[in-house]
Structures are given as structure tokens and as C-alpha cells.
Coordinates of C-alpha atoms and ligand atoms in Angstrom, one line a residue:
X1 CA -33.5 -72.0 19.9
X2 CA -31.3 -73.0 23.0
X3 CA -29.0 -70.2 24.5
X4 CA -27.3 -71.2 27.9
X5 CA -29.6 -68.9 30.0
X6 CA -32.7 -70.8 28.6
X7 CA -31.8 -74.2 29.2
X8 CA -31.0 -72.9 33.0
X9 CA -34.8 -71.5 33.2
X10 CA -35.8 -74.3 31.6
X11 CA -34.0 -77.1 33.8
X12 CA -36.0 -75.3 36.9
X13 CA -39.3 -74.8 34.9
X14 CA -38.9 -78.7 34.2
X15 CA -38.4 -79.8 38.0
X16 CA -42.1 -78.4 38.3
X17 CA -43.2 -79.9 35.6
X18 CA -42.2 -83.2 36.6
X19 CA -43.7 -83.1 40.3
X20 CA -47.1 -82.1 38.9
X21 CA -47.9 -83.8 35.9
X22 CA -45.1 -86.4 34.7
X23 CA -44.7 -89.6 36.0
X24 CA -40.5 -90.4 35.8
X25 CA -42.0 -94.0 33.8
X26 CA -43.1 -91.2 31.3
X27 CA -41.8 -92.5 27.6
X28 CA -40.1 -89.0 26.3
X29 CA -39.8 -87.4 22.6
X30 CA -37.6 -85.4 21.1
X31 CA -40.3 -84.3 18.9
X32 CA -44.0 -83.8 18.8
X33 CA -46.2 -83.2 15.6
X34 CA -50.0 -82.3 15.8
X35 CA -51.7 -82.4 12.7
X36 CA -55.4 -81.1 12.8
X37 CA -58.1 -81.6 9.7
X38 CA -60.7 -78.5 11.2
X39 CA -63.7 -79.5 11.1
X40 CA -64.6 -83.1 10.4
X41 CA -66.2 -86.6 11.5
X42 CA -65.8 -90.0 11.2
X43 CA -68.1 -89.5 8.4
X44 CA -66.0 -87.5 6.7
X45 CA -62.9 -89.1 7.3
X46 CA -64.1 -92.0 5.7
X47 CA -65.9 -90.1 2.7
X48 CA -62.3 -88.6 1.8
X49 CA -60.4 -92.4 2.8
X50 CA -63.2 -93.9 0.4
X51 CA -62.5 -92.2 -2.7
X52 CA -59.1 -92.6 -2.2
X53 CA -59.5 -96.4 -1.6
X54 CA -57.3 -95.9 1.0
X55 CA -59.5 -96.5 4.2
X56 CA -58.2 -97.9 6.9
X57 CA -54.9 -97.9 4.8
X58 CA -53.2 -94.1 4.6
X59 CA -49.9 -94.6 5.9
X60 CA -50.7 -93.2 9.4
X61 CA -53.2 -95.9 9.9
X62 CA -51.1 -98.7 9.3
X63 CA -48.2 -100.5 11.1
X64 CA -45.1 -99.1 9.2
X65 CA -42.1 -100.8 8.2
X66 CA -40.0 -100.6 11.8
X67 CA -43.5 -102.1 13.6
X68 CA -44.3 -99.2 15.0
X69 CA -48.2 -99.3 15.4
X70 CA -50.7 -96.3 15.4
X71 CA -53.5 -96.5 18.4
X72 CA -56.5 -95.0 16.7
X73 CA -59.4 -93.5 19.3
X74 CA -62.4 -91.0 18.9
X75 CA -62.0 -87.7 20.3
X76 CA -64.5 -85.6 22.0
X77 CA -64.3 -81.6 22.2
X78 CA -67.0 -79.8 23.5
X79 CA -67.1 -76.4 25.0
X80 CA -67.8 -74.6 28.1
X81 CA -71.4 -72.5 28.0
X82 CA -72.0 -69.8 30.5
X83 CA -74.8 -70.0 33.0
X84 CA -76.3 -67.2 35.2
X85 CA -76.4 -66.8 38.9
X86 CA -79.8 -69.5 38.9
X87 CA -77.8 -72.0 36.3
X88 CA -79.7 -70.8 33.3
X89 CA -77.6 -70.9 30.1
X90 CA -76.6 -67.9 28.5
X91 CA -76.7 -67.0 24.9
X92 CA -73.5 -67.7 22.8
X93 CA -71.4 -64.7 22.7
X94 CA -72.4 -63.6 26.3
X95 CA -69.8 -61.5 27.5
X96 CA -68.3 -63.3 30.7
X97 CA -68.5 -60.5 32.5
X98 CA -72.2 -61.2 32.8
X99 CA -71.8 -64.7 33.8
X100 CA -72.0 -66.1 36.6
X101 CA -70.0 -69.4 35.8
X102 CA -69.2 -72.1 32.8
X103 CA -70.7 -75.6 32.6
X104 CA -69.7 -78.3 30.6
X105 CA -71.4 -79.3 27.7
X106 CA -69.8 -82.4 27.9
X107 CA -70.1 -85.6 25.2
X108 CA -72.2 -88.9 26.7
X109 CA -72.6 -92.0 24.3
X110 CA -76.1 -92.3 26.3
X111 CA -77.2 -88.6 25.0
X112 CA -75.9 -88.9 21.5
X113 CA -77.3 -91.7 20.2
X114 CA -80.5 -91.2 22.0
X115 CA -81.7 -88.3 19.6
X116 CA -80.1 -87.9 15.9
X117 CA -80.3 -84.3 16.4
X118 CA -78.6 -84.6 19.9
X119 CA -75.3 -82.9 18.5
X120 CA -76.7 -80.2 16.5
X121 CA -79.8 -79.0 18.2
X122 CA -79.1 -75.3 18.2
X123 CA -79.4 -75.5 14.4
X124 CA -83.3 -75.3 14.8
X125 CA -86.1 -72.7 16.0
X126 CA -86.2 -71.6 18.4
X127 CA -83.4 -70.2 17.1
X128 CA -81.2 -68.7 19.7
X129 CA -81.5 -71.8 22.0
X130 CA -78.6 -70.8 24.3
X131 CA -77.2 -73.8 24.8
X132 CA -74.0 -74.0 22.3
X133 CA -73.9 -77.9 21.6
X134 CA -70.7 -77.6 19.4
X135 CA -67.4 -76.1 20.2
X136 CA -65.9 -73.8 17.6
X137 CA -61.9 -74.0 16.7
X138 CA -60.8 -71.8 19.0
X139 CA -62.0 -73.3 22.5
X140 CA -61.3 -76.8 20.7
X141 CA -57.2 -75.5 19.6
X142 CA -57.4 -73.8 23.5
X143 CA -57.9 -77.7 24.7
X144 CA -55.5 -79.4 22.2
X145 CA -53.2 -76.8 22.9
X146 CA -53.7 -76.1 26.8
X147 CA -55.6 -78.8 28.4
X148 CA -58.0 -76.4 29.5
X149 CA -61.4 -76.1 28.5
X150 CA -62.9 -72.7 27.5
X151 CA -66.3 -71.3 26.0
X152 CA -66.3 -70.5 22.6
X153 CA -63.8 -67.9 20.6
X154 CA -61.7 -67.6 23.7
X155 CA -58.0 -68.0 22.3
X156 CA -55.6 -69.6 25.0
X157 CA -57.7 -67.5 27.8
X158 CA -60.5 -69.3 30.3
X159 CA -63.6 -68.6 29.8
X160 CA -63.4 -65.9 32.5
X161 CA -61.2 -64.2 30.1
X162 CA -58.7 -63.2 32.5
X163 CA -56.0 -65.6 33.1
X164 CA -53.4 -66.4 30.3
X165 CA -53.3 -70.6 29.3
X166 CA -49.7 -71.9 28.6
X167 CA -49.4 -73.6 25.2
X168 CA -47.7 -76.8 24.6
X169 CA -45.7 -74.7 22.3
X170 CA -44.5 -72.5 25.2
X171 CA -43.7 -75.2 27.2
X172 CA -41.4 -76.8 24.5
X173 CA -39.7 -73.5 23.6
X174 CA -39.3 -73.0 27.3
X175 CA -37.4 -76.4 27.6
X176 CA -35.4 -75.1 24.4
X177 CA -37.5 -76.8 21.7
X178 CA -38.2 -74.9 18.1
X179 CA -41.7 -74.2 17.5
X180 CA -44.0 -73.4 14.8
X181 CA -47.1 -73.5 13.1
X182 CA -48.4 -74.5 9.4
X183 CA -52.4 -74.4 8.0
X184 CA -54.1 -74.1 4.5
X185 CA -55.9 -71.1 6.0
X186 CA -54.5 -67.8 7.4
X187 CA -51.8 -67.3 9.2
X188 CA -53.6 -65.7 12.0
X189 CA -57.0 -68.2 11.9
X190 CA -58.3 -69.8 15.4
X191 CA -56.4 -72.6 14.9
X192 CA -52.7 -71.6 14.2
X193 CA -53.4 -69.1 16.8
X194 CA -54.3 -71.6 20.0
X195 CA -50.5 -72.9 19.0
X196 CA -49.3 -69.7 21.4
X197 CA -51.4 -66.5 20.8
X198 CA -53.5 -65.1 23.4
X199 CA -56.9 -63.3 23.0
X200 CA -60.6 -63.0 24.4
X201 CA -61.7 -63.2 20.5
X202 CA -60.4 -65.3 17.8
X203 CA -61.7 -62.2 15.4
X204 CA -58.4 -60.2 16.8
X205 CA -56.4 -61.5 14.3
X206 CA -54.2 -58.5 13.0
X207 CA -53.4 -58.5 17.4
X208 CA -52.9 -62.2 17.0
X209 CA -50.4 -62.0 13.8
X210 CA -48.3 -59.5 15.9
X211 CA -48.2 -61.8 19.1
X212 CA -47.3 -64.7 17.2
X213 CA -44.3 -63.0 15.0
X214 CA -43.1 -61.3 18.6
X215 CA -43.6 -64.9 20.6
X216 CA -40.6 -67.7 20.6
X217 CA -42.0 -69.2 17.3
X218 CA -39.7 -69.9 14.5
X219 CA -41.9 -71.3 11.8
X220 CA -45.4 -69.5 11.1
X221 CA -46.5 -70.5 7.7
X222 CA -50.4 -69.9 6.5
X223 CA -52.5 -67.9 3.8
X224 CA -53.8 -64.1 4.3
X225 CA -51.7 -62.8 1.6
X226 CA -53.0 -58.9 1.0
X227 CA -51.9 -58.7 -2.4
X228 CA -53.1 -62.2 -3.7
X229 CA -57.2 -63.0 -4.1
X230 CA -58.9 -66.4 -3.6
X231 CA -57.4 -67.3 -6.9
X232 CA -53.9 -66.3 -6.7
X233 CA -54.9 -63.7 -8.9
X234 CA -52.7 -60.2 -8.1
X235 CA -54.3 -57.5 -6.4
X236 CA -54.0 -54.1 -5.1
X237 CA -55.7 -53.6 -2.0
X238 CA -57.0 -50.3 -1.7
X239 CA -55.4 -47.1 0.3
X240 CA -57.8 -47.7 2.7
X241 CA -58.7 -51.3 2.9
X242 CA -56.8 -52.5 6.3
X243 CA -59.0 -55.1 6.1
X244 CA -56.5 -56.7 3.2
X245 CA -53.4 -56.7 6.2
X246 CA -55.4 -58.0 9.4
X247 CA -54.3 -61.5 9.0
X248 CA -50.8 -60.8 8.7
X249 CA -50.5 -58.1 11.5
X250 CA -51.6 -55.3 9.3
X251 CA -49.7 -52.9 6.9
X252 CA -47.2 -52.2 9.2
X253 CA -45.8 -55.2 10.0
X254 CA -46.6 -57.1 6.1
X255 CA -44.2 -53.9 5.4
X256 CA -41.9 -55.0 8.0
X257 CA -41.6 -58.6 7.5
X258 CA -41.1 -57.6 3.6
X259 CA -38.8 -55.2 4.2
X260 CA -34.7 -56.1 3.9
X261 CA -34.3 -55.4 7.4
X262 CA -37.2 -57.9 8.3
X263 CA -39.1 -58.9 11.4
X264 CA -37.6 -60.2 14.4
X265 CA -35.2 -62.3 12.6
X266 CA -37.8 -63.8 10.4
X267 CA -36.9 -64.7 6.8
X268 CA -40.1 -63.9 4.4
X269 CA -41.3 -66.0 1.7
X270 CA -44.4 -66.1 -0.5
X271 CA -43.0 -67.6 -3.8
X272 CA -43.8 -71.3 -4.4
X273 CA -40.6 -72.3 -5.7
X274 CA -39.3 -71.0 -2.2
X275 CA -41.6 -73.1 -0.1
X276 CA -40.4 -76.2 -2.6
X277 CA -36.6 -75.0 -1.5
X278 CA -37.4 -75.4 2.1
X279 CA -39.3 -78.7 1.5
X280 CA -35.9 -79.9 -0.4
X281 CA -33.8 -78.5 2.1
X282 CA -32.1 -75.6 0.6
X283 CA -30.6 -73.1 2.1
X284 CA -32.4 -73.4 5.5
X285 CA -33.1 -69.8 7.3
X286 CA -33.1 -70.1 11.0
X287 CA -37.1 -68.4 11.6
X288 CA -38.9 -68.6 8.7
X289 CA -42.9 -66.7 8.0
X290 CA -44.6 -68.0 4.8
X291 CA -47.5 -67.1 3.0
X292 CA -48.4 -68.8 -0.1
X293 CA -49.7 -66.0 -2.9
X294 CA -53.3 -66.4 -2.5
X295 CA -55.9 -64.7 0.4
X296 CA -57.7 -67.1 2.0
X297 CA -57.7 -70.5 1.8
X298 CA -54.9 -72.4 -0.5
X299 CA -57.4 -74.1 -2.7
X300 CA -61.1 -74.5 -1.6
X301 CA -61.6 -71.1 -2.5
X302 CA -61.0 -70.6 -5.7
X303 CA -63.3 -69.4 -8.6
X304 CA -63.3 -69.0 -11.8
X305 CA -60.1 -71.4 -12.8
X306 CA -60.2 -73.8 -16.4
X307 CA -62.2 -76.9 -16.3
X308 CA -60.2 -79.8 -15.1
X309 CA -60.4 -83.6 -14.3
X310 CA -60.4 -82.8 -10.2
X311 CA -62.9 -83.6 -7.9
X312 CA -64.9 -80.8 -8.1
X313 CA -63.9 -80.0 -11.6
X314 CA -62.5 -77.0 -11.9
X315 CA -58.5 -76.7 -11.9
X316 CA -56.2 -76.0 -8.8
X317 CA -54.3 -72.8 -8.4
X318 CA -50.6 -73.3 -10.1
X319 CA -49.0 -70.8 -7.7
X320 CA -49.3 -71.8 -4.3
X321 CA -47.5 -74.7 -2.9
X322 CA -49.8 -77.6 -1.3
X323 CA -49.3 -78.7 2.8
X324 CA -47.4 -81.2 2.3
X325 CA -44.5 -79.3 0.6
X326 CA -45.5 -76.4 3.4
X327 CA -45.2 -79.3 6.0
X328 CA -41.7 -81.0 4.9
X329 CA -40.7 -77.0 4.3
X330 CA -41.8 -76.4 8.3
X331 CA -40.1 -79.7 9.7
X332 CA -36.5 -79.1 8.1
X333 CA -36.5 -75.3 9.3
X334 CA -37.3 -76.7 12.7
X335 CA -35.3 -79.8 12.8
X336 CA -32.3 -77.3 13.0
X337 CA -32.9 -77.1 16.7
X338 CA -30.9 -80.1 18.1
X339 CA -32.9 -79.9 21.2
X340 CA -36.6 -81.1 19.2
X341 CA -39.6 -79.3 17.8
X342 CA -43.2 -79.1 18.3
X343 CA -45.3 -78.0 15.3
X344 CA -49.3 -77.6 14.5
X345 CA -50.0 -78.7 10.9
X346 CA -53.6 -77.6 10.1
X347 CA -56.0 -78.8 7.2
X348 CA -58.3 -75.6 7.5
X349 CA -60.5 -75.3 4.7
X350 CA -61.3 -79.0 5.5
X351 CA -64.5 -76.9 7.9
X352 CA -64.7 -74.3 5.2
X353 CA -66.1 -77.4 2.5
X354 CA -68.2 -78.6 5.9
X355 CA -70.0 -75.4 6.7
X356 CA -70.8 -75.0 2.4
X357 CA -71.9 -78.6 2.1
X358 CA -69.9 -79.2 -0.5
X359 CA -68.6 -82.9 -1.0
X360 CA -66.0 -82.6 -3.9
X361 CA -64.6 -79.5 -2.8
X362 CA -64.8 -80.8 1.1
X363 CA -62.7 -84.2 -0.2
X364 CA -60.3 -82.1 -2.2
X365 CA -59.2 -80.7 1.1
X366 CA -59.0 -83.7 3.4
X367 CA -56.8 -85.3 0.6
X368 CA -54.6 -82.5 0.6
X369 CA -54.3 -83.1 4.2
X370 CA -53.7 -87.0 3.9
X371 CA -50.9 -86.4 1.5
X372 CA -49.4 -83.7 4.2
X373 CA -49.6 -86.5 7.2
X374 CA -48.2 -89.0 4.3
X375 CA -45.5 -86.7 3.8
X376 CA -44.7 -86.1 7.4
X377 CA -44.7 -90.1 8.0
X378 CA -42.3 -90.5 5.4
X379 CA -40.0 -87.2 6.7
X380 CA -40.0 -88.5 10.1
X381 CA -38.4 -92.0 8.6
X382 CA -36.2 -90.6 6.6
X383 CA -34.4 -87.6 9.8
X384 CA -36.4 -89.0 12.5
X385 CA -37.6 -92.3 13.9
X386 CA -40.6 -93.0 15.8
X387 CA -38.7 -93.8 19.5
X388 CA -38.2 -90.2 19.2
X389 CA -41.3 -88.4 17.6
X390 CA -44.6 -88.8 18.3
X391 CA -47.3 -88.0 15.3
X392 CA -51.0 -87.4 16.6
X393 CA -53.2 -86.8 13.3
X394 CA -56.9 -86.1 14.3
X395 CA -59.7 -83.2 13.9
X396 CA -61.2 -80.4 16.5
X397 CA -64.4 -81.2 16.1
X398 CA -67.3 -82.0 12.9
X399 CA -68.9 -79.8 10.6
X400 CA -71.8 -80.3 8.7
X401 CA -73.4 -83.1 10.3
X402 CA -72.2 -85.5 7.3
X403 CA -74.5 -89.3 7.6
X404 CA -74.8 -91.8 5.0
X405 CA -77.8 -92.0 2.3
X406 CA -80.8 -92.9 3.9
X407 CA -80.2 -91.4 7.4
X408 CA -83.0 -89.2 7.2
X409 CA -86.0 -88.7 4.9
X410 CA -85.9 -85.3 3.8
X411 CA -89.6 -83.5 3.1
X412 CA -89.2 -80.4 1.4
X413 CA -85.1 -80.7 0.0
X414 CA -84.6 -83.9 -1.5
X415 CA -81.7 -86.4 0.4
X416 CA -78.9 -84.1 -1.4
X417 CA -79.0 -80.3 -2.7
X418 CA -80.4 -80.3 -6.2
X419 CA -77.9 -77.4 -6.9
X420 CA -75.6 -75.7 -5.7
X421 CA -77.9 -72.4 -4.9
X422 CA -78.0 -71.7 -0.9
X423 CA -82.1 -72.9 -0.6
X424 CA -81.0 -75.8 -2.0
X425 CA -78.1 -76.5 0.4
X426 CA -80.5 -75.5 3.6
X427 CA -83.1 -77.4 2.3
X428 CA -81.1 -80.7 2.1
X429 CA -80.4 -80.4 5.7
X430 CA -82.4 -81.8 8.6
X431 CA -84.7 -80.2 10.4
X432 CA -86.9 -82.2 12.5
X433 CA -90.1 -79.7 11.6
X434 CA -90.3 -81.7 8.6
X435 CA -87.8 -84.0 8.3
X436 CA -88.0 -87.7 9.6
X437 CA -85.2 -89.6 10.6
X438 CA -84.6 -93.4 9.9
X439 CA -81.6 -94.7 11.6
X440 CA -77.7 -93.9 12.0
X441 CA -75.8 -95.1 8.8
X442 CA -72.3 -94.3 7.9
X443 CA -71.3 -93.0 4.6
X444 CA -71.7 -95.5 1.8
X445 CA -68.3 -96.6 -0.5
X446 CA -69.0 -96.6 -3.8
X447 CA -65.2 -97.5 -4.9
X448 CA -61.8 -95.3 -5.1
X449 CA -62.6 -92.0 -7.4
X450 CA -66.1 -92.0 -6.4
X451 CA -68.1 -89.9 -3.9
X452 CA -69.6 -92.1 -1.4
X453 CA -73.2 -91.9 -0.5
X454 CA -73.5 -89.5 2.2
X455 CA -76.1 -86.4 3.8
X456 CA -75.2 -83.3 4.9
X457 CA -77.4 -82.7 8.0
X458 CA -76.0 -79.1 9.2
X459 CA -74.2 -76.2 8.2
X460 CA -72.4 -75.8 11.6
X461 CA -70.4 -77.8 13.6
X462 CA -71.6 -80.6 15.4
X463 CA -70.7 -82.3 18.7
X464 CA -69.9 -85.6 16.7
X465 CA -66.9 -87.9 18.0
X466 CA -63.8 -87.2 15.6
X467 CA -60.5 -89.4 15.0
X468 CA -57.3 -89.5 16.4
X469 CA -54.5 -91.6 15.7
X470 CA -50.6 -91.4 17.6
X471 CA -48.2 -92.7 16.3
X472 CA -44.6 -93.1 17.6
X473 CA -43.2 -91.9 21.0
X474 CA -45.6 -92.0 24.1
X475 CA -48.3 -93.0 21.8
X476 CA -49.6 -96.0 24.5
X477 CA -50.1 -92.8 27.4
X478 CA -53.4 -91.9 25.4
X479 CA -55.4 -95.6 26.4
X480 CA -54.8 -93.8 29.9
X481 CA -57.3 -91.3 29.2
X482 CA -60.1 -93.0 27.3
X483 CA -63.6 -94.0 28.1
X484 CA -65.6 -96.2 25.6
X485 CA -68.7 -95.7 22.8
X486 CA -70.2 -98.7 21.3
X487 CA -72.9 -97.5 19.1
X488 CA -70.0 -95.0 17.4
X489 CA -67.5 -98.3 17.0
X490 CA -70.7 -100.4 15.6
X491 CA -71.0 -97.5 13.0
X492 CA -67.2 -96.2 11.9
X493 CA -64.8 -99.2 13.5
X494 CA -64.7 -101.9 11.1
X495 CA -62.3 -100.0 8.4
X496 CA -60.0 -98.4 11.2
X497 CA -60.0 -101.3 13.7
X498 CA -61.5 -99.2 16.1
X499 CA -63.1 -100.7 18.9
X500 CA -65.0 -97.3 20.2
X501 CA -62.3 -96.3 22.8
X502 CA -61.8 -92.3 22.9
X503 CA -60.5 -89.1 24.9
X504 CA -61.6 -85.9 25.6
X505 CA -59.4 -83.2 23.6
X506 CA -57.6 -82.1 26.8
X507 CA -55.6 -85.2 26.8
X508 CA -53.8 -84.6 23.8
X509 CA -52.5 -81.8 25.8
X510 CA -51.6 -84.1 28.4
X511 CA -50.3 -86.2 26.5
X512 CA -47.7 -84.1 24.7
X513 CA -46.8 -82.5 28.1
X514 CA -46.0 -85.8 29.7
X515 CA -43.9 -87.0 26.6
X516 CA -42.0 -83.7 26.3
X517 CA -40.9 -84.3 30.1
X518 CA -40.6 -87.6 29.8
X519 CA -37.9 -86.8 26.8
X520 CA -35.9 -84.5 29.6
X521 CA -36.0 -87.2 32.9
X522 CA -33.4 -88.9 30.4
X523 CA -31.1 -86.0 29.7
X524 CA -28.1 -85.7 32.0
X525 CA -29.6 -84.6 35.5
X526 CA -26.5 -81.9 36.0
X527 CA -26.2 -79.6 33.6
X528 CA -23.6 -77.2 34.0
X529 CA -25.3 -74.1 32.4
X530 CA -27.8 -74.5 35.2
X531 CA -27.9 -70.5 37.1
X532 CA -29.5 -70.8 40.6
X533 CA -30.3 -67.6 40.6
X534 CA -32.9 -67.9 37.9
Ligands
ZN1 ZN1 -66.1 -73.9 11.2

């Protein structure tokens, strides 16, 4: 929220800005909105867009009404990996203290398509292999969120783990934007806290809660309910079970922010019918923390529910609300702030489906996440427009290696898991030992409401290209940034019109930066709350 004092920092903070990074030809918004499915491909995209019918065709992929037209790119998002003083590569989770310095892993079309394995190697013996050929959601939400690259479970530090990143999220509160944060996952998770935590280990997260509810955010919505299970089934944790609080800060502050008094001006909800209130506009409070009744994840958790005609089969949870209502709750509670917004909406369990291999329950999640980004489109053309808001929808990186039928010749699992038992699962997956691969093949469409043909070759992530499409304000700045990939555009282009064009993750750091200063070149250049002395 603006106070005078703020927008005086922030007028000074800007002049910076604008002599390092912005260029004053800069197109500006008011608004930026980064939505994030974790953990999935082109592959996958186009598995969830297939049994929808809808590929090539969700409303973020198409021209929409006013002309406005998307640019869709791939996106790239490795790591750093520590070396020692002679180069070698050190083991994943190598303390940096023992390193002597971070190389890039780096993604090249000639590399990739060279060797199927090529983006997944680690997955085999010898086991321990240090190189880390896939980035994990925290350095990948550092890079969307900071431009900088880290190794892995660094949050918003470098890989040194020393100096402090500054967020996209800082930047626009510190030019006297709203903030906040939205995912289908907890509260605390690697993603949600790149938006503005800081932390040498993602696995921090009850230190991560309290930074975030004591940082300029005023939206923080996301799972990790103690008193809720997987179902949405009530529970009491246990005396001594902190484990139950970490995600939301521990017992002190869930007492806190549920207490009448509240948390640093936060109003707490955990109701559905409250999250629908937001979402409808109701009775709008000015910082908001919600946490939908349920533990982990909003839906790809669940066990045990009745029998129903779902993808995977087996009914959703009644009371928890679904991202998009959490997403059109998020953007009115923000869209108070006359001065713009930035907010992460994340798709988390999306990774969670990837890293179990399981399709139904992995498409259930990405078409939650398409009808969130539908529901944003449509809020942003009914209070917004798209000269002033710019909509990037896109992934951190791919899990679970997902191919189309056919891609490999599996010797001892079968093509797909048999059942649902974990041998199975491992067994479907490639291993080059005795596996043999026959060529790259996209997942197969076998028409709306049915799951297309597809492999699951890992149960990590992978260093596979992902999507990105921008939409709206500043949109053209990403085609600065891009390099080219052939052999992925002969594979995944023809339903998205992609011709193989993509960034590194960094840029859509850059990117938002440049439009967020771009937005302020065009305010009035003397503003009168301006305090030399700060
Ligand atoms: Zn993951």
C-alpha cells in the first residue's frame, strides 16, 4: 500500500532502476501476473490441453476479443552446480561452504537432443552422479523471481548463500505496488516462497511462513492447514506434533493470525464460502492470509473420497475452494491498491502428479490450473485491460520425463505401470541398462475426455524445455531475450504455433522489472511527496 514516505523512497529507488536496467522506450504496466504450473513439459501441457480439446485453444493461447495476441516461447531453467577448487562437480546438497565455485548447467538444443536421456541422467547408477541436470523449484522460483541463478534449494539467496536477491515482489511494493501470493500447495512451499522469502533451504518453511506474513505482502493464500488432513477431514494434531504448524509459521503464529487481534493487519480465512466472498468481491479486507481446510495439497492428495465420474475417479474434496476462485479472491484484494499489483499464482501439485507418475490425477491438476489462468483472463477484461497488465502463464521446469507411446521400448516394466504399486511405477520408467530408445514422439491425442498416449520416463524433474506465454503489457520485450530450438518446435509447435523460439527463466525477471519501470517513466516526473533526504 502507498503512504507518502514510500512513494518518496520509491521515486529515488526508481531513478536507479531506470539507469541500469530500463530502457525509457520500455512499454510499462500497471499490473503484472505470474502464473506457474510446477513441474511440467510440453508434454504435459499438451496431455492436459488434449483431454480438454482445448490445445492450442485455452483462452491464454488465443488472440482475445480486443486483439491483443499472446507470444508463446519455451523456457529453459536450469541450475547452478558446485565445482571444487580443480572444477570437479560436487554432490547435490554440497554445503557451499565447501565449494569452490558454481557452474552452469545450462540447456543446449545440440546436447538435448543428442541423447534421450540427456535431461535426466542423474536418475541412473551410478547413482550419486554429481552433476544435478535438473533444477528444483526453489532455484527455478529464485530465477523467475530474481533473475539470478542459484544451485538448488537456495530461496532468494546465491548459491554462496550469503547475499540476499531482491524479488520482483520487493521491487513492486517498493514502488508502492500490492503484492501477494496464491498456490494449491502450502503456504510456505519453494514456490510461493521465491515470491519474497529468503533462506539457504527451502525445508525452513515454519522461518519462511514468518518472513512472509512480516514482509510487505498483502495477499498470501496456500494449503498447510494443521487442523485439516489430505482430505479435508478434521484433525487434532497432537500436543507435541509442531510438525502440523511448520507451514504456517508454527503454533505461535497459526494462534496469532487466528486470534481476534490478528497478525500484522492480516484478516484470516480458511472457510470456502469466504474465499468465494473474496472471489465475488464482498467485503474486501485490506491484507488477507488464506488457507483452504485441507493439509497439503487442495486436491491431488486426497484418499479415500466416493467414487465419481472424474479423471482419476474418485470424487473431489467439497470443502476447499479451487485456484481459480483463490485467484479472482487474490486479484480483487490486491486491485485495491490504485498504484498496481504483482501476484504469483502457482499450480503446485501439478509436480506432485509428475514425481507419482500418475496421469489422471497429474491432468486433474493442470486443468485446475487452466481454469485459474481462464479465470484471470476473463478478471483482467472485466477491471483491467491488457495495455495495462501483463499475464505470463508458464512452468519452472518438467517432471517426470513425460514422451509419447512408443518413445522407448521398455524391457522389464511394460510401456506404462501395470498398477499402481511403486515397482510398477519404477519399472515403467527408462533406464538405459535395459531399456532401448526409439525416437522422440510427443504425446499422442486420442480426443477431448481421453488420456492421450504418453510415457512416463522419470520420477524427477527433468531439464526439458517448458512453455511460456505473455500476454498484455510489455509482452513483445520477451523475443529480446530468446535463442531458438528446432528439433523441440518440430515436436510440440504445430498446436501452439510455436516456432521453437525460447528464454532462459531469468528473463521473465527481466522482463517484469523493465515493464514495472517502464509503467513509472510515464507517471508525472515531479511528485511532490518526494523527501530528498531519503
Ligand atoms: Zn518436484
Amino acid at each position: 500500500m502507498t503512504t507518502t514516505l514510500r512513494k518518496g523512497a520509491a521515486a529515488l529507488a526508481l531513478s536507479i532502476v531506470l539507469a541500469s536496467q530500463a530502457s525509457a522506450a520500455d512499454p510499462g504496466a500497471k499490473n503484472v501476473i505470474l502464473m506457474i504450473a510446477d513441474g511440467i513439459g510440453f508434454n504435459g501441457w499438451l496431455a492436459a490441453d488434449y483431454y480438454q480439446g482445448l490445445a492450442g485453444r485455452q483462452p491464454y493461447q488465443i488472440t482475445r476479443p480486443d486483439g491483443t495476441v499472446p507470444v508463446v516461447l519455451g523456457q529453459a531453467h536450469w541450475s547452478l552446480n558446485l565445482v571444487d577448487a580443480e572444477g570437479a562437480l560436487l554432490a547435490s546438497g554440497t554445503s557451499a561452504a565447501l565449494a569452490a565455485g558454481a557452474v552452469e548447467q545450462g540447456y543446449d538444443p545440440g546436447t538435448r537432443w543428442a541423447r534421450f536421456e540427456s535431461t535426466f541422467r542423474n536418475d541412473f547408477p551410478p547413482v550419486g552422479l554429481p552433476y544435478t541436470s535438473y533444477t528444483d523449484s526453489a532455484a527455478a522460483g529464485t530465477a523467475l523471481h530474481t533473475g539470478v541463478k542459484t544451485t538448488n534449494a537456495g530461496i532468494n539467496m546465491d548459491w554462496t548463500g550469503t547475499i540476499r536477491l531482491r524479488t520482483i515482489a520487493e521491487i513492486a511494493i517498493d514502488q508502492g505496488r500490492s503484492a501477494g501470493t496464491v498456490s494449491s500447495v502450502q503456504a510456505s512451499h519453494a514456490t510461493p516462497a521465491s515470491v519474497i522469502a529468503h533462506n539457504v533451504s527451502r525445508d525452513n518453511y515454519q522461518t519462511i511462513f514468518n518472513e512472509m506474513v512480516s514482509s510487505g505482502l498483502t495477499v498470501i493464500m496456500g494449503t498447510g492447514h494443521p487442523f485439516y488432513d489430505d482430505s479435508g477431514r478434521p484433525i487434532k494434531p497432537e500436543a507435541d506434533d509442531a510438525q502440523a504448524f511448520r507451514f504456517l509459521g508454527g503454533r505461535e503464529t497459526v494462534a496469532a493470525l487466528r486470534s481476534d487481534a490478528g497478525l500484522n493487519g492480516f484478516t484470516f480465512i480458511d472457510h470456502k464460502a469466504a474465499f468465494e466472498a473474496l472471489a465475488a468481491g464482498k467485503r474486501l479486507p485490506a491484507k488477507v492470509v488464506g488457507v483452504p481446510r485441507v493439509r497439503s495439497t487442495l486436491q491431488a492428495s486426497r484418499m479415500g473420497l466416493a467414487d465419481a465420474d472424474t479423471t482419476s475417479g474418485m470424487a473431489f474434496i467439497d470443502g476447499v475452494p479451487d485456484l481459480a476462485t483463490m485467484s479472482r479472491g487474490a486479484l480483487n484484494v490486491l486491485n485495491q491498491d490504485p498504484d498496481g499489483f504483482f501476484v504469483m499464482i502457482e499450480g503446485g501439485a501439478v509436480d506432485w502428479m509428475g514425481h507419482a507418475n500418475h496421469m489422471p490425477r497429474f491432468i486433474e491438476e493442470q486443468v485446475d490450473f487452466n481454469a485459474a489462468v481462464a479465470a484471470v483472463v476473463e478478471w483482467v477484461e472485466a477491471n483491467s485491460n491488457w495495455n495495462e497488465t501483463l499475464l505470463i502463464v508458464t512452468a519452472d521446469h518438467e517432471t517426470g520425463g513425460i514422451w509419447g507411446a512408443d518413445t522407448f521400448r521398455n524391457g522389464t516394466g511394460g510401456s506404462v505401470a501395470a498398477d499402481r504399486s511403486d515397482e510398477a511405477v519404477a519399472a515403467a520408467r527408462f533406464d538405459p541398462a535395459d531399456d532401448t530408445f526409439n525416437r522422440f514422439v510427443a504425446v499422442q491425442d486420442r480426443g477431448a475426455g481421453n488420456i492421450p498416449a504418453h510415457q512416463w520416463a522419470s520420477g524427477n524433474h527433468t531439464n526439458e524445455l517448458v512453455p511460456l506465454w505473455a500476454l498484455g503489457a510489455g509482452n513483445g520485450l520477451f523475443v529480446q531475450y530468446a535463442r531458438t530450438d528446432l528439433e523441440a518446435a518440430k515436436l510440440w509447435g504445430r498446436p501452439y504455433g510455436w516456432k521453437g523460439g525460447f528464454v532462459d527463466n531469468t528473463a521473465v525477471f527481466q522482463v517484469m522489472n523493465r515493464v514495472f519501470a517502464g509503467k513509472l517513466v510515464a507517471a508525472p516526473a515531479a511528485d511532490p511527496a518526494l523527501t530528498p533526504a531519503r
